[in-house]
Every structure is written in C-alpha cells, then in structure tokens.
Coordinates of C-alpha atoms and ligand atoms in Angstrom, one line a residue:
X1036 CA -7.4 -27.9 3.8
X1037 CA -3.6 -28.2 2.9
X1038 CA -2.1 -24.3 4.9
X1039 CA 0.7 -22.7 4.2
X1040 CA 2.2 -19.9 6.8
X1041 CA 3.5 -16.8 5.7
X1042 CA 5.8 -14.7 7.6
X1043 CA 8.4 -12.3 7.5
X1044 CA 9.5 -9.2 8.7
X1045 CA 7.7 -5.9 8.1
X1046 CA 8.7 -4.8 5.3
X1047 CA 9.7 -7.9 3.7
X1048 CA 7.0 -8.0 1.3
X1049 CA 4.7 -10.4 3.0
X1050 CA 1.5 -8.3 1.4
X1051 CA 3.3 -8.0 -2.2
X1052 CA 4.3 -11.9 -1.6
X1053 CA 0.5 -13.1 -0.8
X1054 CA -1.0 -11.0 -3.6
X1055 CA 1.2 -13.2 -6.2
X1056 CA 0.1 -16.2 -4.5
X1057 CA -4.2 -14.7 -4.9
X1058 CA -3.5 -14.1 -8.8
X1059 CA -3.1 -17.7 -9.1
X1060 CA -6.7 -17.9 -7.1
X1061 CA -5.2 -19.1 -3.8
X1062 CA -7.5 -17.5 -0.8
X1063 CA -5.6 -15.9 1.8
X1064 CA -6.7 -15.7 5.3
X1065 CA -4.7 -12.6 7.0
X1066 CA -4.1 -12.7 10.8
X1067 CA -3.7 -8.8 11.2
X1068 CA -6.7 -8.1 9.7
X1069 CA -8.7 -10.3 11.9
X1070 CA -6.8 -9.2 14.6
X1071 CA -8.5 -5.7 13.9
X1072 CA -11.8 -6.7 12.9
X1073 CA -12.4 -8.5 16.4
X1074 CA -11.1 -5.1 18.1
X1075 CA -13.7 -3.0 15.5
X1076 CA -16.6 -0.8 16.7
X1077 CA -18.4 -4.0 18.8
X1078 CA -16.1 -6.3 17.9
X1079 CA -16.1 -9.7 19.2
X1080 CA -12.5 -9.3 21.4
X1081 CA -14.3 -6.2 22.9
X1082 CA -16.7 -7.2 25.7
X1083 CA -13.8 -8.8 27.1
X1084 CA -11.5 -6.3 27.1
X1085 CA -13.9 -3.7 28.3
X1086 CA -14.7 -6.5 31.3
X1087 CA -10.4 -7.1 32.0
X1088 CA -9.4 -3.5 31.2
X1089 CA -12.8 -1.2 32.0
X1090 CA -14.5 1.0 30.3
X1091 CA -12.3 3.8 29.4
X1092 CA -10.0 1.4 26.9
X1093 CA -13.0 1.5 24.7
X1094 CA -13.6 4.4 22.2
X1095 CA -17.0 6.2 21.8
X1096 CA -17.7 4.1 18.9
X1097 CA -17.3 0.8 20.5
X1098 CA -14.1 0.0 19.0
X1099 CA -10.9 -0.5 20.9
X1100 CA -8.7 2.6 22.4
X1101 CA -5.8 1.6 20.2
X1102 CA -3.5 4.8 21.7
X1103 CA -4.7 3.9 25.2
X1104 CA -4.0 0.4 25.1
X1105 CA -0.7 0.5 22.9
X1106 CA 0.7 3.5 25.5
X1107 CA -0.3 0.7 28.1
X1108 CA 1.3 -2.7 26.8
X1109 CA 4.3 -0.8 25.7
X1110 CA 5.1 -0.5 29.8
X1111 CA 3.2 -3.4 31.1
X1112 CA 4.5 -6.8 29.7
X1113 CA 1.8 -8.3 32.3
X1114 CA -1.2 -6.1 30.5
X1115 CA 0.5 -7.4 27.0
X1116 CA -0.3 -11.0 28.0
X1117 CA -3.5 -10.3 28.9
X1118 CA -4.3 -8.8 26.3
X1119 CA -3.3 -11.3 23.9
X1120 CA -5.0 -14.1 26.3
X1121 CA -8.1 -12.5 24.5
X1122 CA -7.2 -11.8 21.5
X1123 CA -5.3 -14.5 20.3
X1124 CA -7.7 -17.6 21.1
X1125 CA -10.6 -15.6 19.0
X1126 CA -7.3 -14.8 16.0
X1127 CA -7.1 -18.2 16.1
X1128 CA -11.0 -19.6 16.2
X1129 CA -11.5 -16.6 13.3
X1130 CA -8.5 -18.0 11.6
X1131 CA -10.1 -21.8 11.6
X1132 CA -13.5 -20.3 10.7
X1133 CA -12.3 -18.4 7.6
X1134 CA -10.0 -21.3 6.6
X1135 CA -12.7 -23.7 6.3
X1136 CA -14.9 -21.7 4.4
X1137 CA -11.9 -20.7 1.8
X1138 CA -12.3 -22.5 -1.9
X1139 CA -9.1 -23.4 -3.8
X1140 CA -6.4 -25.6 -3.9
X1141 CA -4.8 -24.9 -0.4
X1142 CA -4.7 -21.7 2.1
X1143 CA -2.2 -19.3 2.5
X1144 CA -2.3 -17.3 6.0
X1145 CA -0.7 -14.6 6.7
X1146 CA 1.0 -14.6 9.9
X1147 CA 3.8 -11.7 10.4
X1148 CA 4.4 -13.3 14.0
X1149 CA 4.7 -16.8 13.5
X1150 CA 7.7 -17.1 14.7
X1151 CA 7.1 -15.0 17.8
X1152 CA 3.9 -16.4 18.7
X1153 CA 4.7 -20.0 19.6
X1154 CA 1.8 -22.5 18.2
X1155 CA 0.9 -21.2 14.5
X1156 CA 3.8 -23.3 13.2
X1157 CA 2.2 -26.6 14.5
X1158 CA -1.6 -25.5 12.9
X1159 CA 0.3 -25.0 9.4
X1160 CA 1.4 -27.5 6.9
X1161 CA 4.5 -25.5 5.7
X1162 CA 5.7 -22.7 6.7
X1163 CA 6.8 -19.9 3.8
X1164 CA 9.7 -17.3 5.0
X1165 CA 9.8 -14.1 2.7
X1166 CA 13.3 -13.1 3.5
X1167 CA 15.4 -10.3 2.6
X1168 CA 18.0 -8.1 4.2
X1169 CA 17.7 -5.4 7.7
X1170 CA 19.0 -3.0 5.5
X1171 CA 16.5 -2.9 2.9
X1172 CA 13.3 -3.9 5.4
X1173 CA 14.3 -0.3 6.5
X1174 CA 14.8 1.5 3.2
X1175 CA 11.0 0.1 2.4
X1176 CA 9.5 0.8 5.3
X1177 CA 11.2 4.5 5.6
X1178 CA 9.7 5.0 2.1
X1179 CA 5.8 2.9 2.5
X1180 CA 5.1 4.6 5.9
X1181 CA 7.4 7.5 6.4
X1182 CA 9.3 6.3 9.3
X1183 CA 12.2 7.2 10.9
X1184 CA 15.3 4.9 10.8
X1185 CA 15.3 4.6 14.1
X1186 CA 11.3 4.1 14.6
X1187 CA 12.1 1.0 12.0
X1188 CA 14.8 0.2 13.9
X1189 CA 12.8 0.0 16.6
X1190 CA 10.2 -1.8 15.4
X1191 CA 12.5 -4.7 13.8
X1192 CA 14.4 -5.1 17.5
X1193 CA 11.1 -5.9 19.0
X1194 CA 10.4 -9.1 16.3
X1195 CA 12.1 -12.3 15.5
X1196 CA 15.7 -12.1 13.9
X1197 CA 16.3 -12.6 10.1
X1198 CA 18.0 -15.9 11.5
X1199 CA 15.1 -17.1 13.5
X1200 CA 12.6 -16.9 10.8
X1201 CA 14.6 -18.8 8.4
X1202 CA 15.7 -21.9 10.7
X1203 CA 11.3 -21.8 11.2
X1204 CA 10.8 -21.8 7.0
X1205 CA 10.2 -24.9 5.2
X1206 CA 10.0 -22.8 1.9
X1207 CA 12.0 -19.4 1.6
X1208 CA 11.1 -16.6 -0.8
X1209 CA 13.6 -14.6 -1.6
X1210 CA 12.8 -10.8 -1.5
X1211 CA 16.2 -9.3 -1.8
X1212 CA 16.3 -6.7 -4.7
X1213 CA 14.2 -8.9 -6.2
X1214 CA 13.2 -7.0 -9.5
X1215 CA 9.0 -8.2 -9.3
X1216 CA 9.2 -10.3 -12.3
X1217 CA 11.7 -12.5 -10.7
X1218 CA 10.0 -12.4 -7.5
X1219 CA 6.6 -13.7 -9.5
X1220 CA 8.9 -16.7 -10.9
X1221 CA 9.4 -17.9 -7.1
X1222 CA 5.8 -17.5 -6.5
X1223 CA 4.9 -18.8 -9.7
X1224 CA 7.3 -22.4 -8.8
X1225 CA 6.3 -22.2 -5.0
X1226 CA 2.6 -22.5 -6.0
X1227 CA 3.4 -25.8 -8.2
X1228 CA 4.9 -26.9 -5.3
X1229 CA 2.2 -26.4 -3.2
X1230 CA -0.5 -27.6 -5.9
X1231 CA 1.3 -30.8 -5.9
X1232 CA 2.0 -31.0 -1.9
X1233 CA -1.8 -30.4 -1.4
X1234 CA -2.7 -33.0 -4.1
X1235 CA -4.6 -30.9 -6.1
Ligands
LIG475 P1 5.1 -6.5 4.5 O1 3.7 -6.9 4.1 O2 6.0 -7.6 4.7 O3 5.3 -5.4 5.5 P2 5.0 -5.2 1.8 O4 4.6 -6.3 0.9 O5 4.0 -4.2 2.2 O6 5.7 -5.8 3.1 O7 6.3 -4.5 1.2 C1 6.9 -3.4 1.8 C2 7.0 -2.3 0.8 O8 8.1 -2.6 -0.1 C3 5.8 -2.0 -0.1 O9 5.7 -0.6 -0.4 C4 6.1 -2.8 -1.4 O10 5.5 -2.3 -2.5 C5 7.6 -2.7 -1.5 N1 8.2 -3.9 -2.1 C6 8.0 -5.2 -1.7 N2 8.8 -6.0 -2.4 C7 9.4 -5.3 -3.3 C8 10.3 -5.6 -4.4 N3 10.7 -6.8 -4.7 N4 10.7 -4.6 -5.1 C9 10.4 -3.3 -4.9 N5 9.5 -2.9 -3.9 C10 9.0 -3.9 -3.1

C-alpha cells in the first residue's frame, strides 16, 4: 500500500497533524506506540532484552525498566545500539504487519525519527515534514508536558535539526502559528495529493 512518513520534531504537531489526516479515514500506523507495546508487560522485545541486559532491566510485571534502562543508554552509547539492535528490527516487522492489514486509500506512519534513524526513508513512498520554528516547539512543549526550557532544549539538541528534516521532506506541512483551520486546509490539499499519488 502507497506510505507516507511523518516526522517532525516533538512538539511540532506530528500527533495534531496525523489526526487531520484519520478524519479523512486514513489509518495511521504509529512507530512509538509499537515501540512501547513490544517493551509492555511480556512484550515481544522483552525476552531479548532480559537475555542481552539480565534480569534486573525487567520490572515485576514483565514490562521493561524504562528508568533503569534510560539511566543506562543515556551513558552508554554502546548499550543504546544494543538496545535498538532489538528493538528496531521488531518496530520495523510490527510496522509491516500493521501496514498490511490497514484499509484505506494509503498509510500514514508516524515516524518522529525518520530522519535520525537511517532506513525508514527508503520503506516509505513520500516523506511528510511538519515543520515549524525551535522557538515555538519549546513554547508547546513547556505548556503540553511541563518542561523546563532547558529539559526541551535538551531534548531538541539530541534530534535532527529543523534543516535536516526539511532537505529529507518530499511534502512540508507547515505548523507555524498555524491557526487549526488553516492547518486542516494543508491536510485537507495534502490528502488529495496523496489520493491521487496512491491512485485511489
Ligand atoms: P508532536 O506529536 O509533534 O510532539 P503535538 O501534535 O502533540 O506534537 O503538538 C504539541 C502541542 O502543541 C500539543 O499540545 C498540541 O495540541 C499543540 N499544537 C499543535 N499544533 C498546534 C497549532 N497549530 N496551534 C496550537 N496548538 C498546537
């Protein structure tokens, strides 16, 4: 089925963006949730981890130490790419699996690191940027999860710049102090694109 990618930067409005995109009955398969499903109470990621990392990374339910094992990637870049040597071939096999039992004109996955994570732009058709500025990623993210500047600051230094995610986009929403009925009219024209692109 015809994919599109969707990325951006947290606090771009990749959620708000793929909602738009569902209203008009496009199914969405989202990368971070299956990224936490597969590390949920005996999830699939999980015998694996307990067998690279032992025991005591997994939680008394089953379910993955996230504390544990973010307190350890954050100081082991080597643990990091283990870690994602497990995850990310099963994000990917979920990913497939979910996108071939979606029903509709064309798939949108959500993918906030896209850019970052080197092969997702090759499994997509087109890849869709919602872009807007640093300055107001951190406003919304201050206000959504009551951060810090500085812990969104911190947060937007470890992804892809503004710049790299927009030389990756084929399409580009723009989310800018975009009032939402504006932002619907991109979606709105994006989607006939796609319809047509898809051939449906
Ligand atoms: P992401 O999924 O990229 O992290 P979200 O879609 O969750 O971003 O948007 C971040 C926050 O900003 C949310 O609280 C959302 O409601 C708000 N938001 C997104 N786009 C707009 C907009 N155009 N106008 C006002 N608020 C917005």
């Amino acid at each position: 089925m015809f994919a599109v990618g969707l990325t951006g930067g947290i606090g771009s409005g990749k959620s708000t963006v793929a909602d738009l995109f569902a209203a008009h009955g496009v199914p969405l398969v989202d990368t971070d949730l299956i990224a936490h499903r597969i590390t949920a109470p005996h999830g699939i990621a999980m015998p694996q981890i307990a067998a690279e990392f032992g025991a005591s990374f997994v939680a008394a339910d089953g379910s993955l130490d996230r504390a544990r094992m973010r307190t350890l990637v954050f100081r082991d870049d080597g643990a990091r790419k283990r870690l994602e040597g497990i995850t990310h071939p099963l994000i990917r096999a979920e990913t497939e699996r979910e996108q071939r039992e979606a029903q509709g004109p064309y798939v949108i996955i959500v993918v906030p690191l896209l850019v970052e994570s080197g092969s997702w732009k090759t499994r997509v058709n087109r890849v869709l940027t919602v872009d807007c500025s640093v300055e107001t990623q951190i406003a919304r993210v201050m206000s959504r999860n009551g951060f810090s500047r500085e812990q969104v600051l911190a947060i937007i230094a470890r992804q892809a710049t503004r710049e790299a995610r927009l030389a990756a986009a084929n399409d580009v929403i723009d989310n800018d102090n975009a009032p939402l009925d504006a932002l619907k009219a991109q979606v709105d024209a994006q989607h006939r694109v796609y319809l047509s692109l898809a051939g449906a």
